[in-house]
Every structure is written in C-alpha cells, then in structure tokens.
PDB file of C-alpha atoms in Angstrom:
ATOM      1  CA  UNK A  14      -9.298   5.977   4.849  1.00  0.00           C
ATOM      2  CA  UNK A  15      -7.891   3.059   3.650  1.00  0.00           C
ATOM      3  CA  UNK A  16      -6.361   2.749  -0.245  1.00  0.00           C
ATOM      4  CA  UNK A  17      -4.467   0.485  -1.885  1.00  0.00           C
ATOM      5  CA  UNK A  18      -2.599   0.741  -5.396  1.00  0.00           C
ATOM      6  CA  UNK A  19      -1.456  -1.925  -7.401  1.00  0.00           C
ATOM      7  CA  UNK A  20       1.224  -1.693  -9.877  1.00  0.00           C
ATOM      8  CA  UNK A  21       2.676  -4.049 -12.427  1.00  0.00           C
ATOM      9  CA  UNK A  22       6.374  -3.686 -11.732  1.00  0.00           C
ATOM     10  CA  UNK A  23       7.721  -5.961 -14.540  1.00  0.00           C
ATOM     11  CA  UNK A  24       6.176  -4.637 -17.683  1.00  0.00           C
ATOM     12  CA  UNK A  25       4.941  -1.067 -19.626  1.00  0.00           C
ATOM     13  CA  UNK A  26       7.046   1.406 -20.705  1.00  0.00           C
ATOM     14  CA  UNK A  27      10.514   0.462 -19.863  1.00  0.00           C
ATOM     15  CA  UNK A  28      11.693  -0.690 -22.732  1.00  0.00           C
ATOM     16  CA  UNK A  29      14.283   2.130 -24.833  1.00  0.00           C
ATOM     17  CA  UNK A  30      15.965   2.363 -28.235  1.00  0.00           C
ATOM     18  CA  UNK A  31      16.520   5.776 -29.947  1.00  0.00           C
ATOM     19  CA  UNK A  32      19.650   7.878 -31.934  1.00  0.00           C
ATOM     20  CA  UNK A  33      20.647  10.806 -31.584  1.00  0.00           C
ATOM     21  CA  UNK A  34      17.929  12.703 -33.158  1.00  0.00           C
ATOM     22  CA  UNK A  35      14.954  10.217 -32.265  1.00  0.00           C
ATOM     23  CA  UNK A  36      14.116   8.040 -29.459  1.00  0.00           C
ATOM     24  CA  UNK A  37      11.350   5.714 -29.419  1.00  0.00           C
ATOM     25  CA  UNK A  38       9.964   4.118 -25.888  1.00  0.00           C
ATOM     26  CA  UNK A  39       7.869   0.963 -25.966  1.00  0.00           C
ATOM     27  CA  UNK A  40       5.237   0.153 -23.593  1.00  0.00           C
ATOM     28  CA  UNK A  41       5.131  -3.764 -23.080  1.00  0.00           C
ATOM     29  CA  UNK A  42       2.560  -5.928 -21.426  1.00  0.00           C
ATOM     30  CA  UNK A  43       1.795  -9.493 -21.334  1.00  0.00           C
ATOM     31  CA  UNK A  44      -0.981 -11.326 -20.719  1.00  0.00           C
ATOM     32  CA  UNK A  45       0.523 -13.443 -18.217  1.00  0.00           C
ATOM     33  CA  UNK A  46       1.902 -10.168 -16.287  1.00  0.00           C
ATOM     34  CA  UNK A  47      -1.963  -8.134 -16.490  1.00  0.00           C
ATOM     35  CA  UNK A  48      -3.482 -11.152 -14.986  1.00  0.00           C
ATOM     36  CA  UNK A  49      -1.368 -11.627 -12.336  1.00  0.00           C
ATOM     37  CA  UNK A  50      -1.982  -8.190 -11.190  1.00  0.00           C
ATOM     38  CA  UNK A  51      -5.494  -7.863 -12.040  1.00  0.00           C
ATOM     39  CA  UNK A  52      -6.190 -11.109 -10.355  1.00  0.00           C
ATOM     40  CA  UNK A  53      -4.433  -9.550  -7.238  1.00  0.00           C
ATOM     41  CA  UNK A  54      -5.977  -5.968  -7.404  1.00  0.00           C
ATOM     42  CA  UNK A  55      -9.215  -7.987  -6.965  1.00  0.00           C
ATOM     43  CA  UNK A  56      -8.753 -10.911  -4.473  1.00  0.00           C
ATOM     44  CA  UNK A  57      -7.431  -7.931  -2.184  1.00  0.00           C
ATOM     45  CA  UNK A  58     -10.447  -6.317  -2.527  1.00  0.00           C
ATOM     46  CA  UNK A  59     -12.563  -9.523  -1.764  1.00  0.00           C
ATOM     47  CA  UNK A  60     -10.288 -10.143   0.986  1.00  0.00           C
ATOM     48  CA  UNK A  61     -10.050  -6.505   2.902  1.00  0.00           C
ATOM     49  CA  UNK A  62     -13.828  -5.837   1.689  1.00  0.00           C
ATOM     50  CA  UNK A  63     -13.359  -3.554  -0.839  1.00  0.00           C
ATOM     51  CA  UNK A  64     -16.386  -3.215  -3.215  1.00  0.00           C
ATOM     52  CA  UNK A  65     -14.042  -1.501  -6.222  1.00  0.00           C
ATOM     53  CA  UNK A  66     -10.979  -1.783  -8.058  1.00  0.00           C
ATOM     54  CA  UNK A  67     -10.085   0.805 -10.606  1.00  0.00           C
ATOM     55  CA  UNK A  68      -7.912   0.153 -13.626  1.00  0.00           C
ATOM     56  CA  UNK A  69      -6.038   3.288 -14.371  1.00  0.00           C
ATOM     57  CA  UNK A  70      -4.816   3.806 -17.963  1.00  0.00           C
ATOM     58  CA  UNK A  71      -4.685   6.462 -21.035  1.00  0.00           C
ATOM     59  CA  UNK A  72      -7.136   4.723 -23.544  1.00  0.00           C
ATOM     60  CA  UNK A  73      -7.695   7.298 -25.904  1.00  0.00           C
ATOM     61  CA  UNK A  74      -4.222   7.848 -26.220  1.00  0.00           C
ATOM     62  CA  UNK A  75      -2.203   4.487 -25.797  1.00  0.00           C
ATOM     63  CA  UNK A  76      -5.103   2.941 -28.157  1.00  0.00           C
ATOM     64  CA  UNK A  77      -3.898  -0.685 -29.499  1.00  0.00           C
ATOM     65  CA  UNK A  78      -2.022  -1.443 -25.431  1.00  0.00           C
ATOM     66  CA  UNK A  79      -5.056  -0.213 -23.301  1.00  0.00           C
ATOM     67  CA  UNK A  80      -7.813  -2.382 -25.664  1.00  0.00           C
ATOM     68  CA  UNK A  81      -5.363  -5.584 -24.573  1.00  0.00           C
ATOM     69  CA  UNK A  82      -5.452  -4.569 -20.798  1.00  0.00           C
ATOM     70  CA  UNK A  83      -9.351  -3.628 -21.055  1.00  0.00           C
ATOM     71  CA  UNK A  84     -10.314  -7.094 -21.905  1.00  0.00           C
ATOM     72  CA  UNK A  85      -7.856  -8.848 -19.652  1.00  0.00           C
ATOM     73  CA  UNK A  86      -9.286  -6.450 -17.328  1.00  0.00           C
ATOM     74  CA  UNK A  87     -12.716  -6.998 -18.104  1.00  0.00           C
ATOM     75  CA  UNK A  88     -12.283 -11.511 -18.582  1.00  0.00           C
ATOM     76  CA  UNK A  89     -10.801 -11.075 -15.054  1.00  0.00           C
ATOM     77  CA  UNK A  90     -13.911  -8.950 -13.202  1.00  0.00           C
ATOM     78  CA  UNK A  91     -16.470 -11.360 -14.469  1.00  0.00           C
ATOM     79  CA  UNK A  92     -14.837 -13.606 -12.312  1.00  0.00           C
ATOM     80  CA  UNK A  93     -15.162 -11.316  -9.560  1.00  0.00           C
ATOM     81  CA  UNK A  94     -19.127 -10.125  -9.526  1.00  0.00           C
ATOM     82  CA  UNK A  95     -18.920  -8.813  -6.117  1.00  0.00           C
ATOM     83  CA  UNK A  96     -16.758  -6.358  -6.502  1.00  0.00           C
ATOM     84  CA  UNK A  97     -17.198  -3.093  -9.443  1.00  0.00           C
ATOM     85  CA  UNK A  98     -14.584  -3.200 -12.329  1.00  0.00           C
ATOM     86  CA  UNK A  99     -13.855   0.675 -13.974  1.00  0.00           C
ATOM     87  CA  UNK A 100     -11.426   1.733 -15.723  1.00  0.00           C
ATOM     88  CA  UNK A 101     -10.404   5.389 -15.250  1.00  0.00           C
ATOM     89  CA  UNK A 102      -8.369   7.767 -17.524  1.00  0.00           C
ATOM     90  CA  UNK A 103      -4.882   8.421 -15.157  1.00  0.00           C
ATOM     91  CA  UNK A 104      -4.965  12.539 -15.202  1.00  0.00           C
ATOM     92  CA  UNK A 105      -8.799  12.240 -13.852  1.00  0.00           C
ATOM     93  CA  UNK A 106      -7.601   9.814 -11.177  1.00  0.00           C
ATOM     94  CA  UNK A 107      -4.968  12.035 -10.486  1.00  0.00           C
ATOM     95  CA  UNK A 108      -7.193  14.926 -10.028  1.00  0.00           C
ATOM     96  CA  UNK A 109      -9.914  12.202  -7.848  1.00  0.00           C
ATOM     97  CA  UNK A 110      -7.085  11.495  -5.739  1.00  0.00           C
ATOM     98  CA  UNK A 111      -6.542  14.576  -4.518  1.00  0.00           C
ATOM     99  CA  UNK A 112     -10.364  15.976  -4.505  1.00  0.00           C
ATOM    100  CA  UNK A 113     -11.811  12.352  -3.110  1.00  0.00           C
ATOM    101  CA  UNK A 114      -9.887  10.035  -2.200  1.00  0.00           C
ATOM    102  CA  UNK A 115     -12.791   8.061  -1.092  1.00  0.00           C
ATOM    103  CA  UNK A 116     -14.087   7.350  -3.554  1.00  0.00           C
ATOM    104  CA  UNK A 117     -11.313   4.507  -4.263  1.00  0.00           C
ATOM    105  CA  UNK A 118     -10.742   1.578  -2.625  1.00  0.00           C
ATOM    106  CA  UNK A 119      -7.751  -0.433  -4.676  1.00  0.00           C
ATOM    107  CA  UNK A 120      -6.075   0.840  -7.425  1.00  0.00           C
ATOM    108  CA  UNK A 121      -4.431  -1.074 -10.127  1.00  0.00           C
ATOM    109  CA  UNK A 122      -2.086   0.050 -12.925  1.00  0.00           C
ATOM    110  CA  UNK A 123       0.830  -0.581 -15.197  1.00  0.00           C
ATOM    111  CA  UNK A 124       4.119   0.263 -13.988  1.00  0.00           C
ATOM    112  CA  UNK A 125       4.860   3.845 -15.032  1.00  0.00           C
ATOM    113  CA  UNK A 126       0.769   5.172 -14.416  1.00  0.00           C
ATOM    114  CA  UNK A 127       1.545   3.259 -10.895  1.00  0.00           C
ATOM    115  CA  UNK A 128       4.940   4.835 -10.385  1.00  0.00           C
ATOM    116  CA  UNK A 129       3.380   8.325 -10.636  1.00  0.00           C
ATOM    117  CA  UNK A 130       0.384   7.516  -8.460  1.00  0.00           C
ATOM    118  CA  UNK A 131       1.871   6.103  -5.807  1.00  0.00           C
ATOM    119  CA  UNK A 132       3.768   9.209  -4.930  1.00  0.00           C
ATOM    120  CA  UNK A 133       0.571  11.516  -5.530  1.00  0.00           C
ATOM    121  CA  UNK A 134      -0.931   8.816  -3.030  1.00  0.00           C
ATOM    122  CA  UNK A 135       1.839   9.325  -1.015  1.00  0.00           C
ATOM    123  CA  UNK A 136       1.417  12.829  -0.479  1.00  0.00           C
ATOM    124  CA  UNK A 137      -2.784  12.724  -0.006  1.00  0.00           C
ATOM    125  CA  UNK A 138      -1.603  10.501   2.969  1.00  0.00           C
ATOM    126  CA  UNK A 139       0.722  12.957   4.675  1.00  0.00           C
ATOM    127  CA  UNK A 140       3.926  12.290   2.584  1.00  0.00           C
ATOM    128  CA  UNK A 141       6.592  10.164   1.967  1.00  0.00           C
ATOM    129  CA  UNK A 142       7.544   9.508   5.259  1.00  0.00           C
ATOM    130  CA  UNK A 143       3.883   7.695   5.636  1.00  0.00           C
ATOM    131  CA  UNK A 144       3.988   5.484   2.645  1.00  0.00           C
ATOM    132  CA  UNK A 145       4.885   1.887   2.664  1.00  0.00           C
ATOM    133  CA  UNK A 146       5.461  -0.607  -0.307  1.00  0.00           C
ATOM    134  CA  UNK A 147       5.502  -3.938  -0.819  1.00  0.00           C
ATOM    135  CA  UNK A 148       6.581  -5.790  -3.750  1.00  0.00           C
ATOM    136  CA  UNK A 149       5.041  -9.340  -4.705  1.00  0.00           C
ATOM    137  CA  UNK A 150       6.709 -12.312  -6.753  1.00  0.00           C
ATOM    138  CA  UNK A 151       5.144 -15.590  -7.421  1.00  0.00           C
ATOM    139  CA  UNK A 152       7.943 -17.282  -4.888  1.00  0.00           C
ATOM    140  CA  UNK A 153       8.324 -14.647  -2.258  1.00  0.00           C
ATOM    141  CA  UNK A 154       7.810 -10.654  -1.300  1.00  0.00           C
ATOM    142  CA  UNK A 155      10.128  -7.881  -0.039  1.00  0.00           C
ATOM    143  CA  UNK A 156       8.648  -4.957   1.976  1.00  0.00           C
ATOM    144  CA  UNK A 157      10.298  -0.768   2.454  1.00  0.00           C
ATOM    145  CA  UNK A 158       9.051   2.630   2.470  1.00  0.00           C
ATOM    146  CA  UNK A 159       8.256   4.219  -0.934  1.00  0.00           C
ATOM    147  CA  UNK A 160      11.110   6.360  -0.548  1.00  0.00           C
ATOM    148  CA  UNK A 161      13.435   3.874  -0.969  1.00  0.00           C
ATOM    149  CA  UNK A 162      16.568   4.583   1.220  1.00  0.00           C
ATOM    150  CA  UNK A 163      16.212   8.112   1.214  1.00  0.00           C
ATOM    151  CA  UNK A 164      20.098   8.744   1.118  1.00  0.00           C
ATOM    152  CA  UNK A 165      19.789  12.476   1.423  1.00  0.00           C
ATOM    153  CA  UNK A 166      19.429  12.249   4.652  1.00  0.00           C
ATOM    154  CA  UNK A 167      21.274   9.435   5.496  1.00  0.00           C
ATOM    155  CA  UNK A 168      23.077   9.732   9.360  1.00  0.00           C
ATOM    156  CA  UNK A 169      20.882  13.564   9.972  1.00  0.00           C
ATOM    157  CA  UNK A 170      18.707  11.602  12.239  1.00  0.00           C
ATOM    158  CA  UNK A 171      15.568  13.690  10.644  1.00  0.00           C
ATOM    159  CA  UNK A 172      13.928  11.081   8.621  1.00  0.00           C
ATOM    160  CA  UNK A 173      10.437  10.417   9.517  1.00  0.00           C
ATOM    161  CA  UNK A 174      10.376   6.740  10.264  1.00  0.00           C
ATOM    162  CA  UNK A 175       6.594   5.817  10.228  1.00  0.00           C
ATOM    163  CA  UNK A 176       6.429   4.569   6.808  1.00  0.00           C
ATOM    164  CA  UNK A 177       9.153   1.850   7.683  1.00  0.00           C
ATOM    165  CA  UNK A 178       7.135   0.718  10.201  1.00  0.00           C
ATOM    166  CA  UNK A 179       4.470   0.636   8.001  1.00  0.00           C
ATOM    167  CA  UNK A 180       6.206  -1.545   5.812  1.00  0.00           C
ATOM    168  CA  UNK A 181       6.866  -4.012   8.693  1.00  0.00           C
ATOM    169  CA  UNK A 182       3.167  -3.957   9.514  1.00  0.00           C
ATOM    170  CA  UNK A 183       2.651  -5.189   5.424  1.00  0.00           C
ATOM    171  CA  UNK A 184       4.950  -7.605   5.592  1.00  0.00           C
ATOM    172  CA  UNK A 185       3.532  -9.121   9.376  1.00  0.00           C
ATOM    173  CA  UNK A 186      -0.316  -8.682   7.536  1.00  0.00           C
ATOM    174  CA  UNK A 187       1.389 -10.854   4.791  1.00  0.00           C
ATOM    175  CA  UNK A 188       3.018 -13.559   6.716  1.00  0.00           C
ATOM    176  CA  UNK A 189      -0.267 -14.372   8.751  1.00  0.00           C
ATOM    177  CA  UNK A 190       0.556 -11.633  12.045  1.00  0.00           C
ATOM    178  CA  UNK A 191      -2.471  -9.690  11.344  1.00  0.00           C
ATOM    179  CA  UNK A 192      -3.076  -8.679  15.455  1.00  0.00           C
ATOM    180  CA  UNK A 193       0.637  -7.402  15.296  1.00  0.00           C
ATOM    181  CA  UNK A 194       0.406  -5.807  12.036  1.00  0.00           C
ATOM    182  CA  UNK A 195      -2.391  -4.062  13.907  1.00  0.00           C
ATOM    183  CA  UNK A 196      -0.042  -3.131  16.425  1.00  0.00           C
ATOM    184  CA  UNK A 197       2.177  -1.151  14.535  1.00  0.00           C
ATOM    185  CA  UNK A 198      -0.338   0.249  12.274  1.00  0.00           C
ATOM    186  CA  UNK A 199      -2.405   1.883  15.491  1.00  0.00           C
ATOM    187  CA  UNK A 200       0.733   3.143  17.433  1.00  0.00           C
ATOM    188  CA  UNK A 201       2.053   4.581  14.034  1.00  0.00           C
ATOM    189  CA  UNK A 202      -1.191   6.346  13.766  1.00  0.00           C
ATOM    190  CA  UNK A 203      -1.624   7.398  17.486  1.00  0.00           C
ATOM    191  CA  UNK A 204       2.265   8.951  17.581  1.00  0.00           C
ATOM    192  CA  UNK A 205       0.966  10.657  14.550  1.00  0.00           C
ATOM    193  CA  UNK A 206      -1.395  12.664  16.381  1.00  0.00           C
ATOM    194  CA  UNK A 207       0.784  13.434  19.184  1.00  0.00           C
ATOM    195  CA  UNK A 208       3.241  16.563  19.817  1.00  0.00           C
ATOM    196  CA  UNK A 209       6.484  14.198  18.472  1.00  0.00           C
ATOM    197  CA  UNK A 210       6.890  14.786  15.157  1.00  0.00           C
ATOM    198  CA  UNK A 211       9.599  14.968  12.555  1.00  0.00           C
ATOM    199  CA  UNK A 212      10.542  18.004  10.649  1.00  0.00           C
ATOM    200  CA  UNK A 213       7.868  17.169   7.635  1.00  0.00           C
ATOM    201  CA  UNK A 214       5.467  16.994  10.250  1.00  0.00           C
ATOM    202  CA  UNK A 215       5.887  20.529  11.217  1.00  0.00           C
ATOM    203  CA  UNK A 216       7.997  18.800  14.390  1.00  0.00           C
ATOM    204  CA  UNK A 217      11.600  19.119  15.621  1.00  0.00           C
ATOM    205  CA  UNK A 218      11.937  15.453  16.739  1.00  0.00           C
ATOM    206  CA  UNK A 219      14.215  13.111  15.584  1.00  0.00           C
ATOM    207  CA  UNK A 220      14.030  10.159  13.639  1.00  0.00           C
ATOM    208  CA  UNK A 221      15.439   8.190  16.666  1.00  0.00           C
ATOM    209  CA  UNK A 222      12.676  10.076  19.434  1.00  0.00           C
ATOM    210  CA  UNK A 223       9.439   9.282  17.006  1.00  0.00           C
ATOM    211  CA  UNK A 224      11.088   5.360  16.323  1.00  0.00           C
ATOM    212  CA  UNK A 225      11.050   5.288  20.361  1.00  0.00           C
ATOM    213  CA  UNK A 226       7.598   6.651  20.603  1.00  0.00           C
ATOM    214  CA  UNK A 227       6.105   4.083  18.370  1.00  0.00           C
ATOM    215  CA  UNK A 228       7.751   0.965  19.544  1.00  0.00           C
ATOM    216  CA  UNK A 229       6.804   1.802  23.251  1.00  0.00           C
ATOM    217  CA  UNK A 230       3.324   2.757  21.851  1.00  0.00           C
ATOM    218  CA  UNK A 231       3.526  -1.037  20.170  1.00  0.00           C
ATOM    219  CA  UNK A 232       4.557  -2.278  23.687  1.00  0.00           C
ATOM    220  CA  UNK A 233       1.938  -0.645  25.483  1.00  0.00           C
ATOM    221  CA  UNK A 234      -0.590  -1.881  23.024  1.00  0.00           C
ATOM    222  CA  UNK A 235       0.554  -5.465  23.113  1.00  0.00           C
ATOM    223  CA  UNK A 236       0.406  -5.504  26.721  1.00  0.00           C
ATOM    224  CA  UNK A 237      -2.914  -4.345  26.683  1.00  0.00           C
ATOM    225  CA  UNK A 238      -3.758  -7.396  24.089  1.00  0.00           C
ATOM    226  CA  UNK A 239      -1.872  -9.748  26.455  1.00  0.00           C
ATOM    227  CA  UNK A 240      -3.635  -8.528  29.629  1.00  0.00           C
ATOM    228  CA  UNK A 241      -6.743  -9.124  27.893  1.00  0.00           C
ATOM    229  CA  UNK A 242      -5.641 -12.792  26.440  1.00  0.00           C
ATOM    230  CA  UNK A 243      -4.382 -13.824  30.275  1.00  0.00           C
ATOM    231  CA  UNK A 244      -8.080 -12.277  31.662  1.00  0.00           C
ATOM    232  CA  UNK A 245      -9.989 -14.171  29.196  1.00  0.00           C
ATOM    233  CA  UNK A 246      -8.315 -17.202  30.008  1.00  0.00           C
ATOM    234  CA  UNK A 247      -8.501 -16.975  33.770  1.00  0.00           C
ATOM    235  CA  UNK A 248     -12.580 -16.208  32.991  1.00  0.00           C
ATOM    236  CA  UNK A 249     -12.447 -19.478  31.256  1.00  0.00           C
ATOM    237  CA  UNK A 250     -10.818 -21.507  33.762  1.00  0.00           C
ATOM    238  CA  UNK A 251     -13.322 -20.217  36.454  1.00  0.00           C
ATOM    239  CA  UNK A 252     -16.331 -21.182  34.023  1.00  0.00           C
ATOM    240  CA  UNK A 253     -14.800 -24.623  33.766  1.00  0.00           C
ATOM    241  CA  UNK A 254     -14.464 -24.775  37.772  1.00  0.00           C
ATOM    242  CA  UNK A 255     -17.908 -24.051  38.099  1.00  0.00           C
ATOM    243  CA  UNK A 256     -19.176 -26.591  35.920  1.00  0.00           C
ATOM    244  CA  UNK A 257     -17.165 -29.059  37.891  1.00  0.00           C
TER     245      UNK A 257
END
C-alpha cells in the first residue's frame, strides 16, 4: 500500500520567544512556502496516480493560520481537478492512519503536524527501520532514513538497514533510474518476507547479513532484467534477418 506524506520543512511552529514564567511559540507560514508544497503534494499525485491529497491541519483550533493554508490549499486544487482536495483535522488522521491506511494516498502538512505523522506512518509500515525520507529544495534534494543516523546503535551491527535502501531507491526514482529504483524497492520487500531479519523484525540477523541479502537480491533481479533486455534484442535481430 503505497503512501506518501508531504511536509513543509521550512515554516510552522518553529519559531520561540518566552521568560521565565511564559513562553510563547509562533507558527509561521508563507504563501510562497504552502504553495510550493501544495503544488508538490499534488503533481505527485498526478504523477504516481494518486486520486487524493489530504491537507492535515487543526482548524478549529489554530483558527486565523489554517484559514491562510485552506485557501492556498483550496486556489491550488482547482488547478488540479483530477485529483480530490480534503482537508482533515490531524488527531482524526492520526487515528485513520492506523485504522485505514488506505484510505490515503499523499499526505501533505506543515512541518510539526508532518513531523508527528511521519513517525506514526513509520510505524503502520513496520517501523523505523522501513521508512525513508527525502528532502526537496528548489536547487537540489538530499535523501536518508527517517531515523536519521540512529547513533544508539552506532558500530552494534543491529540496525535494520532497509529503510536506507529505501532512501537510495527515492533518490534513483528522483534522478530518472526508475527500473533500478524498482530494484531495490522489490528486493527490500522480498528480504522482508524471508527468515533474515533484524532484531525489530523479531530476527537475530545483523545489519551487515540483511544489507547482503538485499544487494544480492538487487543483483539477482537486475540480471533477470538484463537477461530479458539481451533476449529481446536477439528476438529483434532475428525479426530483422527475416525480413531481409
């Protein structure tokens, strides 16, 4: 089941000044910063055929912000009449996302409603150790695992390694590899369901044992595309003898 969130990375409610008795946070967005990510929520939707994006927010709460978003939101899906616009309150997404995942196919958000999801989406997909990122700028894109660089378990040789393989799969998917992205993605998926697994799995293998098990997965998969490549191109060359 595919899903994708969104999140504005730059903006919302980052922005701190308090005493010692009071503290007041800020939630900041910009026009120029909703578009950008509304206008990507939906051309990835147009372009991996995705019939819905969801806006996640807190109207009723975060009144005079949200009404801003909703009409950026809103000017940018009538541009867009392919695909459904909603917008969603975040703790009933939270609870969808869990319940019925399904019923979601991107999902875009401000940065600190999109820093919560993202983990919750993390875990309906099997956990951190399955969840890659990438991070978009209007000159150039940088690609990890959602758990960062995990440090706590830094030279155990435990960490599940799947989701930074995932993350290379985005990032060939982004520079115009799509068969390889494939690649990964479908040996990642097929070690998955195989007796080598890493602790979180439920496994005892280690990080360097499930790493080897996917790239000779990729290899085997590759060859396969290869062999197929070479046989369609000898099928071609004895269609072109005939017709001589």
């Amino acid at each position: 089941m595919p899903l994708l969130e969104a999140r504005e990375a730059l903006g919302a409610a980052w922005q701190r000044a308090g005493q010692e008795d009071a503290t007041v946070t800020l939630r900041l967005q910009t026009r120029s910063g909703l578009t950008r990510i509304f206008e990507y929520a939906f051309d990835y939707a147009r372009d991996n055929n995705f019939s819905r994006v969801t806006f996640v927010d807190k109207p009723m709460v975060l009144r005079h912000s949200s009404a801003f978003a909703r009409v950026i939101f809103e000017e940018t899906a009538q541009r867009y009449p392919d695909i459904t616009g909603a917008i969603e309150n975040v703790d009933a997404v939270a609870l969808w996302m869990v319940q019925r995942p399904e019923r979601f196919g991107v999902i875009v958000a401000e940065n600190m409603f999109g820093d919560i999801l993202s983990d919750l989406g993390a875990g309906v997909m099997g956990g951190l150790g399955f969840a890659p990122s990438g991070s978009f700028g209007n000159s150039g894109a940088y690609f990890e695992p959602v758990h960062g660089s995990a440090p706590a378990h830094a030279g155990l040789n435990k960490a599940n390694p799947s989701a930074m393989f995932l993350a290379i799969a985005m990032m060939l998917e982004h520079l115009g590899y799509p068969a390889q992205s494939d690649c990964i993605t479908r040996a990642v998926s097929l070690v998955a369901r195989s007796a080598v697994r890493t602790y979180d799995m439920g496994g005892s293998h280690t990080t360097c044992q499930v790493g080897e098990a996917i790239v000779q997965q990729c290899v085997e998969f590759q060859g396969l595309l290869v062999d197929r490549r070479e046989r369609s191109r000898f099928a071609q060359g004895e269609r072109h003898v005939s017709a001589l």
